[in-house]
C-alpha cells in the first residue's frame, strides 16, 4: 500500500516537472520569435539607413570641398591679378614699355625689377615685357631679345590677332607645357597698346597648392576653362564633358542608386569661379568608400547577430527559471498574509499561486488606500507649511504658490489682501496658560476669523507664525468698506467667544505675485499703532504715513538703545542714569515737541517689551501721557514700570522657567524656518530676552548653539524634501530658508559630506536595495 502511494506520488511529481518543462519551452519559443522579429528587421533597416546617409554625407562633403577649392582659387587668382597690375604700374617697367629706343641701361634696370617681383611671388613662372615700338621683348628667363629671336612667337601672335580680355587668365602653350597666362594692360574696350606685360603662372606650384588629390580615396580635381579644356590637373584623366553636365542633385540620386546596385559610379561635382570663366571639377571613386561602408555594415550585422544570440540564450535561461520566481513570490506573499489574517477575504489553498498572488494584490490595494487616507489626514499640515513659506519668503515659485492656493479658500483669486490679527495683552495672557492652551486658543481665533469672512463671500486662510499674532490671507472682490465691516464682525466674535481682544491691520489689495513679506512687515507695524492713540479700530496702509511722520528718529538714539540694554541686563543704576539723559533735555523744549519725543520713547519701549505683562495695562500712549501733569511724574512712572519689567525678566531667567523658554524658542524656529532672514535677534525679541542671554540659555539647555540648531533644522528639512519630493534642488534650498544658493550648497556639503544631488541619488539607491 505504501509502495503504491509512493509510486503515484512520484508519477505526479514527474508530470509536474514535465508540465513545467513544456511551459518553459513554449515561453522560450515565443520570446525567441519576438526577439528575432525585432532585432533582424531593425538591423537591416539600420544598415540601409546608414548606407544612404553615408553616401549623402559623402556627396555633401565633396561638394563643400570643391566649393572651398573654388573659393581659394578665386582668392589666389585675384591676388595674382593685383600683383600683376602692381608690376605693370612700376615706374621702371612703364618707362621700358613706353620707350621708343632700345637702351642697355634701361634694359638692365627693367630686368632687375622684374627679377625682384618674381622673387617675392612663388607662383610666377615667367614674365614678358613686350615693347611694340622697339619690337623687343624682355624675357625674365633670357633677357631682352628682338621679336624675331623671341622663343614664344605664339604670345606675339596672340597680341596681334586676339587682344587680351579684361584681367582674364587663359591657357597658353609653350613647348610641351601649358601655363595659365595673363596680359596687362587689359581694358573692357580691348584697345591695342604699345607695351604689354605678360605673366605665365607656375602650373605645378598652383596644382600643389590648390588641388588636393587623394589617391587613397580615389579623389581627383581639375580646373577647366570655358571650353572645358584642362588648365590645372592631369589632362589625361579629365572626365567626359557630357558627364560633367549632370546636375548635382541627379548625380547624388544616381550615386546612391548605383551604390545599392553594386555599380562603380563616381561622385562628380563642379563649382564655377567668380572671377574667371573657369570651373573647378572633382571626381571621387567609390571603390574605397564602398569597401569601408560594407565593412561597417557587416560589423553592424555581425554585432546584431551576436546580440540576437545573447538575447536568445538569456531568454532560454529566463524561460527555464521563470516558474521558480513566481513560486518564491507566492510563498513570500503567503507568509505575509499568514501574519496578517485579517487582510484577506479568505485563506488561499496550498500551492495555488494564482489565488495567493490575487490575495496579495488585494492586500496591497488596501494598504495603498490606508496610506492615501493617512496622507489626506496630514494634508492640513502641508498646507500650513506652504502658507508660512509664502508669507515669510514674500515670493515663492509658481508651483508652491499654486499648490497653496489650490488647497485653500483662495482658489480662483488673482488678487488678495493680507491682514495681521495681533492679540492684545498677549504677554499677560501667555504667562497664565501653557503652550498647548495658547496654541488651541490661536486655532480657535483662526477658525472664527475664517468662518466669519467666508460668510461674507471672502476666501480666507489663517497662518500661525508662532508669535503674538496671526496672519490672514484674504481673497475678496467686494467693496473696501464691506471688507472692513467683515473684519470688525470677526473681531467682535473673537472677543465674545475666546475672551481675547485683537488689533487688526489690513494691507491694500495685492496681486498673487507681489511681495507678501513686505506687506506682512508693514501690517505687523501697523498692528502696533494702538499703542500710540489707543484707538480700537482696523488700521490700514493709509495710516502708515501718519505713523512714519510721527515717529521721527530721536537726536539721541544711542541713549534709548542703552536704556533698553540696561533693562534687559537688570542694571538698575544705569537705568536711572539713562532716564536722566533722556528726560533732562526735554525740560527746555516746547510742549508739542516734548510730547512727540515722549511718544517715540514710550512707543519704542512698548514695542520692545510688548509681550511682558508689566506694560500690558497701558491702553494708548496719548491717554497715558494725559495722566501726568509734569515730566517728573511721567519719569517716575516709567522708572517704576521698567523696574517691574526688570523683575519680570529676572523671573523669566529662573531655573524653573528655562525649559519653557527654550521650548518656545524651538517652536518659534520651527514655525519660521522658511524665513531666510530669521536670526537670533528675532528669537530673543520674541521672548523679550537679550540676544546674548538667549543664546547662552539655549546652549545650556540644548547643548548646541542657537544658530547651529537652526542650521540643523534646515538641513533636516532639505533631506526630507530631497527624499520625499522631486522638486529641483535650488527650490528645496529656498523652501528650507537658505538665503543664497552658495550658502545652501556649502552648508549641506559640510553637514553630510555630499552635495544635495548626490544625497538624493544615494537615498534612491538605498531604497532600491531595501526594496530588492
XYZ file of C-alpha atoms in Angstrom:
772
model
C 0.000 0.000 0.000
C 2.773 2.364 0.898
C 4.618 1.375 -2.255
C 1.555 2.187 -4.331
C 1.142 5.585 -2.695
C 4.862 6.372 -3.257
C 4.624 5.395 -6.925
C 1.611 7.614 -7.509
C 3.415 10.447 -5.726
C 6.476 10.014 -7.992
C 4.288 9.933 -11.086
C 2.573 13.184 -10.037
C 5.958 14.780 -9.393
C 7.208 13.667 -12.837
C 4.081 15.018 -14.519
C 4.544 18.372 -12.774
C 8.167 18.593 -13.932
C 7.146 17.659 -17.482
C 4.457 20.335 -17.445
C 6.910 22.972 -16.231
C 9.391 21.920 -18.932
C 6.760 22.271 -21.660
C 5.812 25.706 -20.368
C 9.470 26.797 -20.344
C 9.978 25.592 -23.932
C 6.803 27.325 -25.070
C 7.846 30.540 -23.356
C 11.332 30.295 -24.863
C 9.960 29.783 -28.382
C 7.669 32.805 -28.144
C 10.412 35.007 -26.708
C 12.842 33.819 -29.404
C 10.374 34.632 -32.187
C 9.641 38.048 -30.665
C 13.332 38.931 -30.284
C 14.150 37.729 -33.802
C 11.287 39.725 -35.313
C 12.508 42.825 -33.527
C 16.292 42.534 -33.947
C 16.635 41.342 -37.572
C 14.407 43.960 -39.279
C 15.855 46.700 -37.101
C 19.411 45.681 -38.041
C 18.596 45.580 -41.755
C 16.817 48.906 -41.562
C 19.738 50.497 -39.710
C 22.273 49.226 -42.239
C 20.136 50.504 -45.130
C 19.714 53.922 -43.498
C 23.426 54.063 -42.698
C 24.381 53.395 -46.327
C 22.004 56.045 -47.623
C 23.136 58.536 -45.016
C 26.839 57.799 -45.625
C 26.536 58.300 -49.406
C 24.578 61.516 -48.918
C 27.124 62.844 -46.458
C 29.961 61.879 -48.806
C 28.334 63.797 -51.654
C 27.763 66.857 -49.482
C 31.305 66.666 -48.180
C 32.717 66.572 -51.704
C 30.518 69.497 -52.755
C 31.669 71.546 -49.764
C 35.260 70.639 -50.525
C 35.010 71.665 -54.190
C 33.325 74.923 -53.156
C 36.237 75.646 -50.789
C 38.714 74.892 -53.599
C 36.849 77.290 -55.905
C 36.875 79.996 -53.240
C 40.593 79.506 -52.596
C 41.314 79.591 -56.359
C 39.318 82.813 -56.770
C 41.254 84.409 -53.945
C 44.637 83.375 -55.358
C 43.826 84.464 -58.925
C 42.564 87.831 -57.693
C 45.764 88.245 -55.714
C 47.887 87.421 -58.772
C 45.900 89.870 -60.885
C 46.504 92.619 -58.350
C 50.186 91.680 -58.182
C 50.497 91.833 -61.992
C 48.846 95.259 -62.037
C 51.269 96.485 -59.386
C 54.164 95.180 -61.500
C 52.750 96.884 -64.613
C 52.386 100.180 -62.734
C 56.014 100.112 -61.605
C 57.718 103.250 -62.959
C 60.774 101.448 -64.323
C 58.687 98.859 -66.141
C 56.346 101.513 -67.531
C 59.266 103.526 -68.813
C 60.682 100.447 -70.550
C 57.324 99.571 -72.154
C 56.789 103.126 -73.437
C 60.412 103.706 -74.660
C 60.961 104.293 -78.411
C 64.638 103.273 -78.291
C 66.442 100.238 -77.053
C 68.773 101.422 -74.206
C 71.074 98.876 -72.494
C 70.915 100.650 -69.116
C 67.110 100.727 -69.173
C 67.083 97.040 -70.168
C 69.263 96.156 -67.178
C 67.120 98.150 -64.702
C 63.875 96.656 -66.035
C 65.292 93.127 -65.825
C 66.343 93.695 -62.185
C 62.876 94.965 -61.255
C 61.184 92.014 -62.961
C 63.508 89.594 -61.151
C 62.738 91.194 -57.780
C 58.988 90.875 -58.395
C 59.335 87.237 -59.363
C 61.443 86.528 -56.273
C 58.586 87.656 -53.985
C 55.798 85.747 -55.744
C 56.405 81.959 -55.988
C 53.528 81.340 -58.418
C 55.134 83.391 -61.253
C 56.899 81.067 -63.703
C 57.896 83.556 -66.400
C 57.342 87.260 -67.206
C 57.456 89.008 -70.620
C 57.717 92.765 -71.226
C 56.653 93.417 -74.844
C 57.505 96.808 -76.439
C 55.835 97.058 -79.834
C 57.588 100.346 -80.624
C 61.116 98.923 -80.330
C 59.916 95.400 -81.342
C 61.784 93.967 -78.360
C 60.777 91.526 -75.580
C 62.261 91.432 -72.081
C 62.060 87.713 -71.133
C 62.676 87.052 -67.428
C 64.375 83.795 -68.409
C 66.794 85.054 -71.126
C 66.788 88.859 -71.045
C 65.996 91.350 -73.879
C 65.549 89.850 -77.355
C 64.050 91.177 -80.607
C 60.730 89.849 -81.875
C 62.468 87.667 -84.475
C 64.527 85.826 -81.800
C 61.767 85.594 -79.154
C 61.217 81.954 -78.065
C 57.429 82.368 -77.628
C 56.074 83.591 -81.001
C 52.603 82.321 -80.034
C 52.334 85.086 -77.412
C 53.262 87.749 -80.019
C 50.781 86.277 -82.428
C 48.063 86.481 -79.766
C 48.828 90.167 -79.233
C 48.418 90.813 -82.953
C 45.358 88.706 -83.685
C 43.483 88.432 -80.351
C 43.847 91.392 -77.941
C 43.718 90.226 -74.292
C 40.438 90.082 -72.371
C 39.997 92.295 -69.335
C 42.126 90.836 -66.497
C 41.460 87.224 -67.536
C 43.836 84.291 -67.462
C 43.992 81.951 -70.449
C 45.746 78.628 -71.145
C 48.974 79.313 -73.054
C 51.060 76.556 -74.575
C 54.849 76.934 -74.586
C 56.712 73.961 -75.925
C 55.274 70.780 -74.413
C 53.753 72.525 -71.386
C 50.633 74.647 -70.890
C 50.622 77.570 -68.454
C 47.869 79.865 -67.160
C 48.817 83.283 -68.587
C 47.515 86.868 -68.489
C 48.313 90.075 -70.435
C 48.380 93.552 -68.881
C 47.064 96.091 -69.621
C 43.667 94.721 -70.383
C 40.640 97.030 -70.507
C 36.986 96.292 -71.171
C 37.319 98.122 -74.508
C 40.164 95.755 -75.562
C 42.237 98.610 -77.078
C 45.667 97.838 -78.533
C 48.621 99.105 -76.542
C 52.284 99.682 -77.467
C 53.589 97.893 -74.371
C 52.342 94.738 -72.660
C 53.198 92.781 -69.530
C 52.656 89.025 -69.901
C 52.782 86.714 -66.870
C 52.943 82.905 -67.007
C 51.972 81.083 -63.805
C 53.790 78.053 -62.420
C 51.333 75.223 -63.183
C 52.956 72.661 -60.857
C 53.027 75.082 -57.909
C 49.381 76.025 -58.470
C 48.325 72.388 -58.673
C 50.189 71.526 -55.487
C 48.604 74.476 -53.651
C 45.032 74.358 -54.996
C 44.298 70.773 -55.990
C 44.244 68.352 -53.060
C 44.054 64.977 -54.803
C 43.707 61.960 -52.533
C 44.869 58.751 -54.147
C 43.795 56.595 -51.185
C 40.184 57.760 -51.519
C 40.372 57.998 -55.336
C 39.679 61.750 -55.431
C 40.853 63.908 -58.369
C 40.337 67.653 -59.021
C 40.698 69.731 -62.227
C 40.248 73.352 -63.241
C 38.784 73.702 -66.754
C 38.470 76.796 -68.929
C 35.312 77.973 -70.653
C 35.825 75.394 -73.400
C 36.262 72.586 -70.854
C 39.984 72.348 -71.532
C 42.165 71.488 -68.523
C 44.033 74.472 -67.067
C 45.188 72.658 -63.924
C 45.134 68.926 -63.254
C 46.068 65.757 -65.094
C 44.947 66.230 -68.683
C 44.653 62.554 -69.475
C 42.204 61.863 -66.597
C 39.704 64.659 -67.361
C 36.124 63.222 -67.155
C 33.798 63.270 -70.130
C 32.118 66.617 -70.767
C 28.698 65.004 -71.019
C 29.036 63.509 -67.537
C 30.007 66.867 -66.080
C 26.827 68.437 -67.418
C 24.685 66.373 -64.998
C 23.125 68.342 -62.157
C 24.412 67.737 -58.671
C 21.022 66.542 -57.369
C 20.623 63.890 -60.073
C 24.245 62.857 -59.558
C 23.610 62.283 -55.855
C 20.492 60.209 -56.510
C 22.231 58.265 -59.241
C 25.227 57.619 -56.989
C 23.083 56.259 -54.196
C 21.049 54.064 -56.528
C 24.190 52.818 -58.223
C 25.768 52.008 -54.879
C 22.731 49.960 -53.914
C 23.006 48.037 -57.205
C 26.728 47.475 -56.688
C 27.812 49.680 -59.590
C 31.028 51.702 -59.551
C 29.627 55.144 -60.322
C 31.794 58.029 -59.009
C 30.807 61.253 -57.268
C 31.032 64.168 -59.713
C 30.890 67.786 -58.512
C 31.635 71.134 -60.114
C 31.786 74.743 -58.921
C 32.269 77.849 -61.127
C 34.837 80.542 -60.311
C 33.511 84.024 -59.636
C 36.454 85.966 -61.076
C 37.216 83.747 -64.069
C 35.148 81.841 -66.617
C 36.638 78.608 -65.325
C 35.134 75.657 -63.491
C 36.506 73.505 -60.672
C 35.609 69.831 -61.179
C 36.120 66.898 -58.800
C 35.633 63.165 -59.190
C 35.684 60.667 -56.305
C 35.911 56.958 -56.919
C 33.527 54.896 -54.771
C 35.549 51.705 -54.584
C 37.413 52.536 -51.365
C 34.368 54.188 -49.837
C 32.166 51.213 -50.688
C 34.651 48.858 -49.074
C 34.602 50.877 -45.842
C 30.808 51.194 -45.888
C 30.355 47.470 -46.473
C 32.833 46.683 -43.706
C 30.896 48.880 -41.291
C 27.577 47.404 -42.416
C 28.889 43.887 -41.954
C 30.061 44.892 -38.494
C 26.540 46.088 -37.648
C 25.003 42.874 -38.933
C 27.574 40.759 -37.089
C 27.044 42.668 -33.862
C 23.277 42.381 -34.250
C 23.629 38.649 -34.778
C 25.737 38.345 -31.648
C 23.200 40.383 -29.674
C 20.439 38.151 -31.032
C 22.254 35.034 -29.885
C 22.838 36.521 -26.430
C 19.181 37.516 -26.146
C 18.050 34.077 -27.203
C 20.382 32.492 -24.647
C 19.086 34.865 -21.956
C 15.516 34.100 -22.986
C 16.183 30.387 -22.748
C 17.719 30.752 -19.305
C 14.906 33.005 -18.188
C 12.218 30.721 -19.511
C 13.729 27.812 -17.565
C 13.717 29.806 -14.359
C 10.529 31.852 -14.761
C 8.395 29.394 -12.811
C 10.647 29.435 -9.755
C 10.483 33.222 -9.089
C 6.683 33.165 -9.269
C 6.564 30.279 -6.834
C 9.010 32.048 -4.492
C 6.942 35.220 -4.719
C 3.777 33.303 -3.963
C 5.431 31.747 -0.892
C 6.508 35.180 0.380
C 3.002 36.583 -0.134
C 1.512 33.562 1.583
C 3.821 34.046 4.576
C 2.893 37.729 4.785
C -0.816 37.020 4.521
C -0.472 34.391 7.251
C 0.975 37.096 9.508
C -1.970 39.364 8.591
C -5.011 37.090 8.961
C -7.483 39.975 8.744
C -6.164 41.303 5.424
C -7.503 38.664 3.059
C -11.140 37.702 2.311
C -10.248 34.001 2.503
C -7.261 31.768 3.009
C -5.507 30.592 -0.202
C -5.108 26.910 -0.907
C -1.577 25.463 -0.600
C 0.214 25.595 -3.954
C -2.454 27.801 -5.567
C -0.084 30.570 -6.732
C -2.775 32.456 -8.632
C -5.057 32.837 -5.616
C -2.090 33.678 -3.373
C -0.938 36.462 -5.685
C -4.518 37.672 -6.134
C -4.988 37.974 -2.358
C -1.613 39.712 -2.114
C -2.652 42.308 -4.694
C -5.919 42.922 -2.843
C -3.996 43.368 0.398
C -1.618 45.786 -1.356
C -4.552 47.821 -2.688
C -5.992 48.011 0.829
C -2.653 49.199 2.205
C -2.432 51.861 -0.509
C -5.914 53.121 0.398
C -4.897 53.324 4.050
C -1.731 55.205 3.105
C -3.769 57.584 0.970
C -6.050 58.240 3.933
C -3.015 58.988 6.109
C -1.705 61.443 3.539
C -5.069 63.181 3.367
C -5.087 63.460 7.152
C -1.646 65.099 7.022
C -2.657 67.463 4.213
C -3.599 70.390 6.505
C -0.049 70.373 7.877
C 1.387 70.570 4.362
C -0.990 73.401 3.501
C 0.056 75.351 6.617
C 3.701 74.799 5.646
C 3.079 76.231 2.164
C 1.252 79.256 3.596
C 4.027 80.053 6.084
C 6.584 79.754 3.315
C 4.582 82.118 1.103
C 4.266 84.802 3.789
C 7.804 84.599 5.151
C 9.591 84.460 1.802
C 7.344 87.020 0.147
C 7.669 85.471 -3.281
C 7.779 81.738 -3.928
C 7.983 79.721 -7.107
C 4.811 79.207 -9.074
C 4.341 75.538 -8.185
C 4.392 76.204 -4.420
C 2.076 79.189 -4.830
C -0.365 77.222 -6.986
C -0.389 74.320 -4.512
C -1.040 76.689 -1.624
C -3.849 78.480 -3.450
C -5.466 75.292 -4.752
C -5.519 73.765 -1.260
C -7.041 76.829 0.363
C -10.078 79.062 0.048
C -8.147 81.381 -2.263
C -8.643 79.290 -5.427
C -9.538 81.451 -8.405
C -8.411 84.692 -6.715
C -5.801 86.683 -8.638
C -5.702 89.468 -6.033
C -5.819 89.251 -2.263
C -5.389 91.175 0.994
C -3.110 90.445 3.936
C -4.283 91.115 7.479
C -2.481 90.782 10.816
C -4.501 89.918 13.944
C -2.398 90.947 16.947
C -3.603 89.558 20.282
C -3.972 92.338 22.855
C -2.078 91.928 26.144
C -0.514 88.759 24.757
C 2.292 88.648 27.315
C -0.049 88.837 30.310
C -2.310 86.146 28.829
C 0.551 83.890 27.669
C 2.039 83.720 31.162
C -1.245 82.471 32.578
C -1.602 79.444 30.248
C 0.715 76.774 28.934
C 1.933 76.399 25.389
C -0.692 73.812 24.396
C -3.538 76.038 25.582
C -2.099 79.016 23.725
C -1.954 77.013 20.517
C -5.553 75.827 20.915
C -6.798 79.374 21.577
C -4.980 80.723 18.485
C -6.500 77.927 16.384
C -9.922 78.939 17.676
C -9.242 82.577 16.711
C -8.205 81.434 13.208
C -11.375 79.326 12.753
C -13.641 82.145 13.919
C -11.998 84.595 11.537
C -12.202 82.158 8.586
C -15.876 81.328 9.253
C -16.866 84.975 9.632
C -15.100 86.118 6.463
C -16.381 83.111 4.480
C -19.965 84.035 5.440
C -19.406 87.389 3.721
C -18.060 85.830 0.491
C -14.365 86.201 1.268
C -11.864 83.387 0.890
C -9.616 83.226 3.938
C -6.615 81.240 5.143
C -5.038 81.802 8.570
C -1.287 81.388 9.092
C 0.255 80.992 12.546
C 3.832 82.266 12.730
C 4.298 81.324 16.418
C 4.134 84.847 17.812
C 1.601 87.181 19.343
C -0.320 87.447 16.080
C -1.947 85.558 13.247
C -1.771 86.363 9.521
C -4.872 86.190 7.320
C -4.664 85.870 3.542
C -7.960 87.182 2.166
C -9.460 86.790 -1.291
C -12.272 89.348 -1.652
C -13.737 91.025 -4.726
C -16.294 93.240 -3.000
C -16.192 96.812 -1.693
C -13.469 98.010 0.662
C -15.922 99.145 3.344
C -17.691 95.779 3.228
C -14.371 94.046 3.922
C -13.703 96.353 6.884
C -17.151 95.517 8.257
C -16.443 91.781 7.931
C -13.190 92.200 9.855
C -14.970 94.223 12.562
C -17.544 91.448 12.862
C -14.774 88.823 13.134
C -13.079 90.942 15.796
C -16.232 91.094 17.904
C -16.879 87.357 17.572
C -13.317 86.550 18.599
C -13.660 88.704 21.708
C -17.053 87.152 22.562
C -16.006 83.513 22.087
C -12.414 83.493 23.306
C -12.293 86.445 25.690
C -9.287 87.854 23.827
C -9.167 91.181 22.032
C -7.299 91.575 18.779
C -5.948 94.553 16.884
C -6.299 94.184 13.110
C -4.092 95.756 10.420
C -5.102 95.381 6.770
C -2.959 95.808 3.649
C -4.029 97.253 0.315
C -5.073 94.921 -2.470
C -2.106 92.812 -3.667
C -1.562 90.588 -6.680
C -0.684 86.956 -6.026
C 2.816 87.520 -7.413
C 3.533 90.599 -5.237
C 5.944 90.536 -2.299
C 3.771 89.375 0.605
C 6.676 89.630 3.052
C 6.794 93.400 2.574
C 3.022 93.626 3.131
C 3.353 91.427 6.230
C 6.096 93.628 7.719
C 4.020 96.777 7.131
C 0.869 95.283 8.663
C 2.810 93.993 11.662
C 3.993 97.545 12.376
C 0.505 98.930 11.795
C -0.950 96.482 14.317
C 1.188 98.155 16.987
C -0.258 101.633 16.306
C -2.846 101.116 19.025
C -0.020 101.845 21.467
C 0.038 105.408 20.158
C -3.545 106.591 20.409
C -5.376 103.668 21.926
C -7.989 103.677 19.150
C -9.817 100.372 18.848
C -10.188 100.207 15.047
C -8.788 98.487 11.971
C -5.542 100.052 10.796
C -4.766 100.216 7.080
C -1.776 101.215 4.983
C -3.237 104.701 4.777
C -2.304 105.095 8.480
C 1.314 104.153 7.815
C 2.288 107.589 6.547
C 0.967 109.205 9.756
C 2.845 106.613 11.758
C 6.095 107.236 9.843
C 5.795 111.036 10.186
C 5.090 110.777 13.884
C 7.981 108.503 14.760
C 10.855 110.725 13.695
C 14.274 109.477 14.854
C 15.480 110.818 18.168
C 18.524 113.092 18.334
C 19.993 110.678 20.875
C 19.035 107.173 19.612
C 22.011 105.559 21.349
C 20.755 106.690 24.737
C 17.403 104.971 24.243
C 19.165 101.868 22.957
C 21.431 101.827 26.044
C 18.330 102.215 28.247
C 16.743 99.082 26.717
C 20.003 97.152 27.101
C 20.211 98.194 30.755
C 16.659 96.927 31.369
C 17.387 93.560 29.791
C 20.657 93.271 31.704
C 18.977 94.173 35.025
C 21.251 97.177 35.783
C 19.075 99.435 37.953
C 21.650 102.200 38.490
C 22.295 102.546 34.769
C 18.514 102.604 34.213
C 18.121 105.753 36.356
C 21.136 107.340 34.646
C 19.797 106.705 31.146
C 16.342 108.035 32.078
C 18.001 111.217 33.290
C 19.840 111.577 29.981
C 16.568 111.178 28.073
C 14.347 113.436 30.169
C 16.899 116.140 31.021
C 16.910 117.993 27.660
C 13.106 117.890 27.399
C 12.639 120.382 30.237
C 13.682 123.228 27.928
C 11.511 122.139 24.945
C 8.129 123.347 23.825
C 5.195 121.207 24.884
C 4.390 119.929 21.354
C 7.969 118.869 20.661
C 8.310 117.320 24.101
C 5.114 115.303 23.594
C 6.316 113.942 20.249
C 9.623 112.827 21.777
C 7.826 111.196 24.707
C 5.549 109.355 22.257
C 8.543 107.987 20.354
C 10.283 106.904 23.571
C 7.231 105.145 25.028
C 6.320 103.505 21.729
C 9.857 102.133 21.282
C 9.923 100.746 24.829
C 6.474 99.172 24.484
C 7.380 97.576 21.162
C 10.480 96.084 22.774
C 8.669 94.657 25.801
C 5.121 94.239 24.484
C 4.996 90.555 25.460
C 5.535 91.310 29.163
C 2.596 91.824 31.462
C 4.159 94.843 33.186
C 3.234 97.112 30.257
C 0.036 95.397 29.177
C -2.143 97.797 31.217
C -1.111 100.747 29.044
C -4.038 101.441 26.734
C -2.843 104.104 24.334
C 0.191 106.357 24.704
C -1.768 109.580 24.282
C -4.108 108.665 27.150
C -1.160 107.641 29.260
C 0.584 110.989 28.708
C -2.578 112.889 29.654
C -2.472 111.277 33.121
C 0.646 113.237 34.146
C 0.971 116.951 34.687
C 4.787 117.097 34.928
C 7.764 115.413 33.332
C 8.944 114.277 36.768
C 5.720 112.334 37.361
C 5.999 110.667 33.955
C 9.654 109.849 34.554
C 8.900 108.307 37.980
C 6.063 106.236 36.479
C 8.253 104.998 33.634
C 11.076 104.198 36.038
C 8.718 102.125 38.194
C 7.315 100.289 35.157
C 10.779 99.483 33.853
C 11.770 98.146 37.267
C 8.743 95.817 37.084
C 9.884 94.736 33.617
C 13.353 94.003 35.007
C 11.816 91.909 37.775
C 9.673 90.057 35.283
C 12.691 89.374 33.081
C 14.569 88.173 36.124
C 11.786 85.740 36.963
C 11.892 84.516 33.383
C 15.536 83.679 33.885
C 14.843 81.498 36.881
C 15.699 77.827 36.680
C 12.112 76.559 36.591
C 11.300 78.724 33.559
C 14.343 77.992 31.422
C 12.994 74.827 29.843
C 9.783 76.597 28.887
C 11.664 79.491 27.305
C 13.839 77.147 25.288
C 10.770 75.209 24.157
C 9.192 78.480 22.995
C 12.370 79.252 21.058
C 12.243 75.863 19.334
C 8.580 76.266 18.397
C 9.296 79.740 17.036
C 12.252 78.475 14.987
C 10.198 75.614 13.540
C 7.312 77.917 12.591
C 9.536 80.461 10.849
C 12.006 78.018 9.319
C 11.261 79.230 5.769
C 12.203 82.819 6.666
C 15.686 83.354 5.160
C 16.186 86.471 7.322
C 15.456 84.689 10.618
C 18.225 85.440 13.127
C 18.982 85.035 16.832
C 17.843 88.640 17.390
C 14.326 87.725 16.203
C 14.153 84.770 18.604
C 15.381 86.900 21.520
C 12.852 89.642 20.734
C 10.078 87.063 20.583
C 10.627 86.049 24.221
C 11.855 89.529 25.358
C 15.396 88.500 26.294
C 18.731 89.957 25.319
C 20.406 88.211 22.398
C 23.415 87.281 24.485
C 21.352 85.691 27.258
C 19.026 83.918 24.810
C 21.996 82.299 23.078
C 23.597 81.241 26.352
C 20.299 79.891 27.719
C 19.614 77.860 24.573
C 23.098 76.368 24.534
C 22.923 75.481 28.255
C 19.634 73.625 27.864
C 20.033 72.104 24.391
C 23.786 71.613 24.303
C 24.029 73.282 20.898
C 24.158 76.898 19.772
C 21.018 78.654 18.605
C 22.369 79.201 15.096
C 23.620 75.605 14.962
C 20.185 74.285 15.932
C 18.546 76.442 13.258
C 21.003 75.181 10.623
C 20.373 71.585 11.706
C 16.601 72.119 11.326
C 17.120 73.425 7.811
C 19.445 70.563 6.842
C 16.883 68.039 8.109
C 14.182 69.821 6.117
C 16.356 69.630 2.981
C 16.965 65.897 3.489
C 13.246 65.264 3.891
C 12.367 67.155 0.695
C 15.176 65.507 -1.271
C 13.909 62.044 -0.355
C 10.130 62.593 -0.492
C 9.769 65.012 -3.438
C 11.128 65.544 -6.938
C 11.488 69.316 -6.536
C 14.592 70.969 -8.052
C 17.498 71.293 -5.635
C 17.543 75.103 -5.794
C 13.825 75.248 -4.948
C 14.338 72.940 -1.962
C 17.025 75.314 -0.653
C 14.578 78.233 -0.865
C 11.802 76.310 0.891
C 14.205 75.430 3.697
C 15.108 79.064 4.387
C 18.584 79.345 2.856
C 19.207 82.878 1.647
C 21.699 82.089 -1.155
C 22.482 79.003 -3.206
C 26.174 79.152 -2.338
C 25.412 79.079 1.408
C 22.934 76.249 0.863
C 25.374 74.012 -1.056
C 28.302 74.793 1.264
C 26.319 74.110 4.455
C 24.783 70.878 3.133
C 28.125 69.542 1.861
C 29.751 70.320 5.214
C 26.946 68.618 7.165
C 26.565 65.471 5.036
C 29.770 65.180 3.025
C 27.684 65.108 -0.179
C 26.047 67.611 -2.476
C 22.209 67.662 -2.460
C 22.085 65.832 -5.804
C 24.480 63.146 -4.561
C 22.426 62.730 -1.377
C 19.235 62.286 -3.418
C 20.892 59.657 -5.639
C 22.345 57.866 -2.595
C 18.944 57.777 -0.882
C 17.265 56.486 -4.042
C 19.867 53.741 -4.397
C 19.431 52.755 -0.762
C 15.655 52.481 -1.192
C 16.136 50.282 -4.259
C 18.472 47.970 -2.311
C 15.950 47.680 0.526
C 13.148 47.015 -1.945
C 15.280 44.364 -3.704
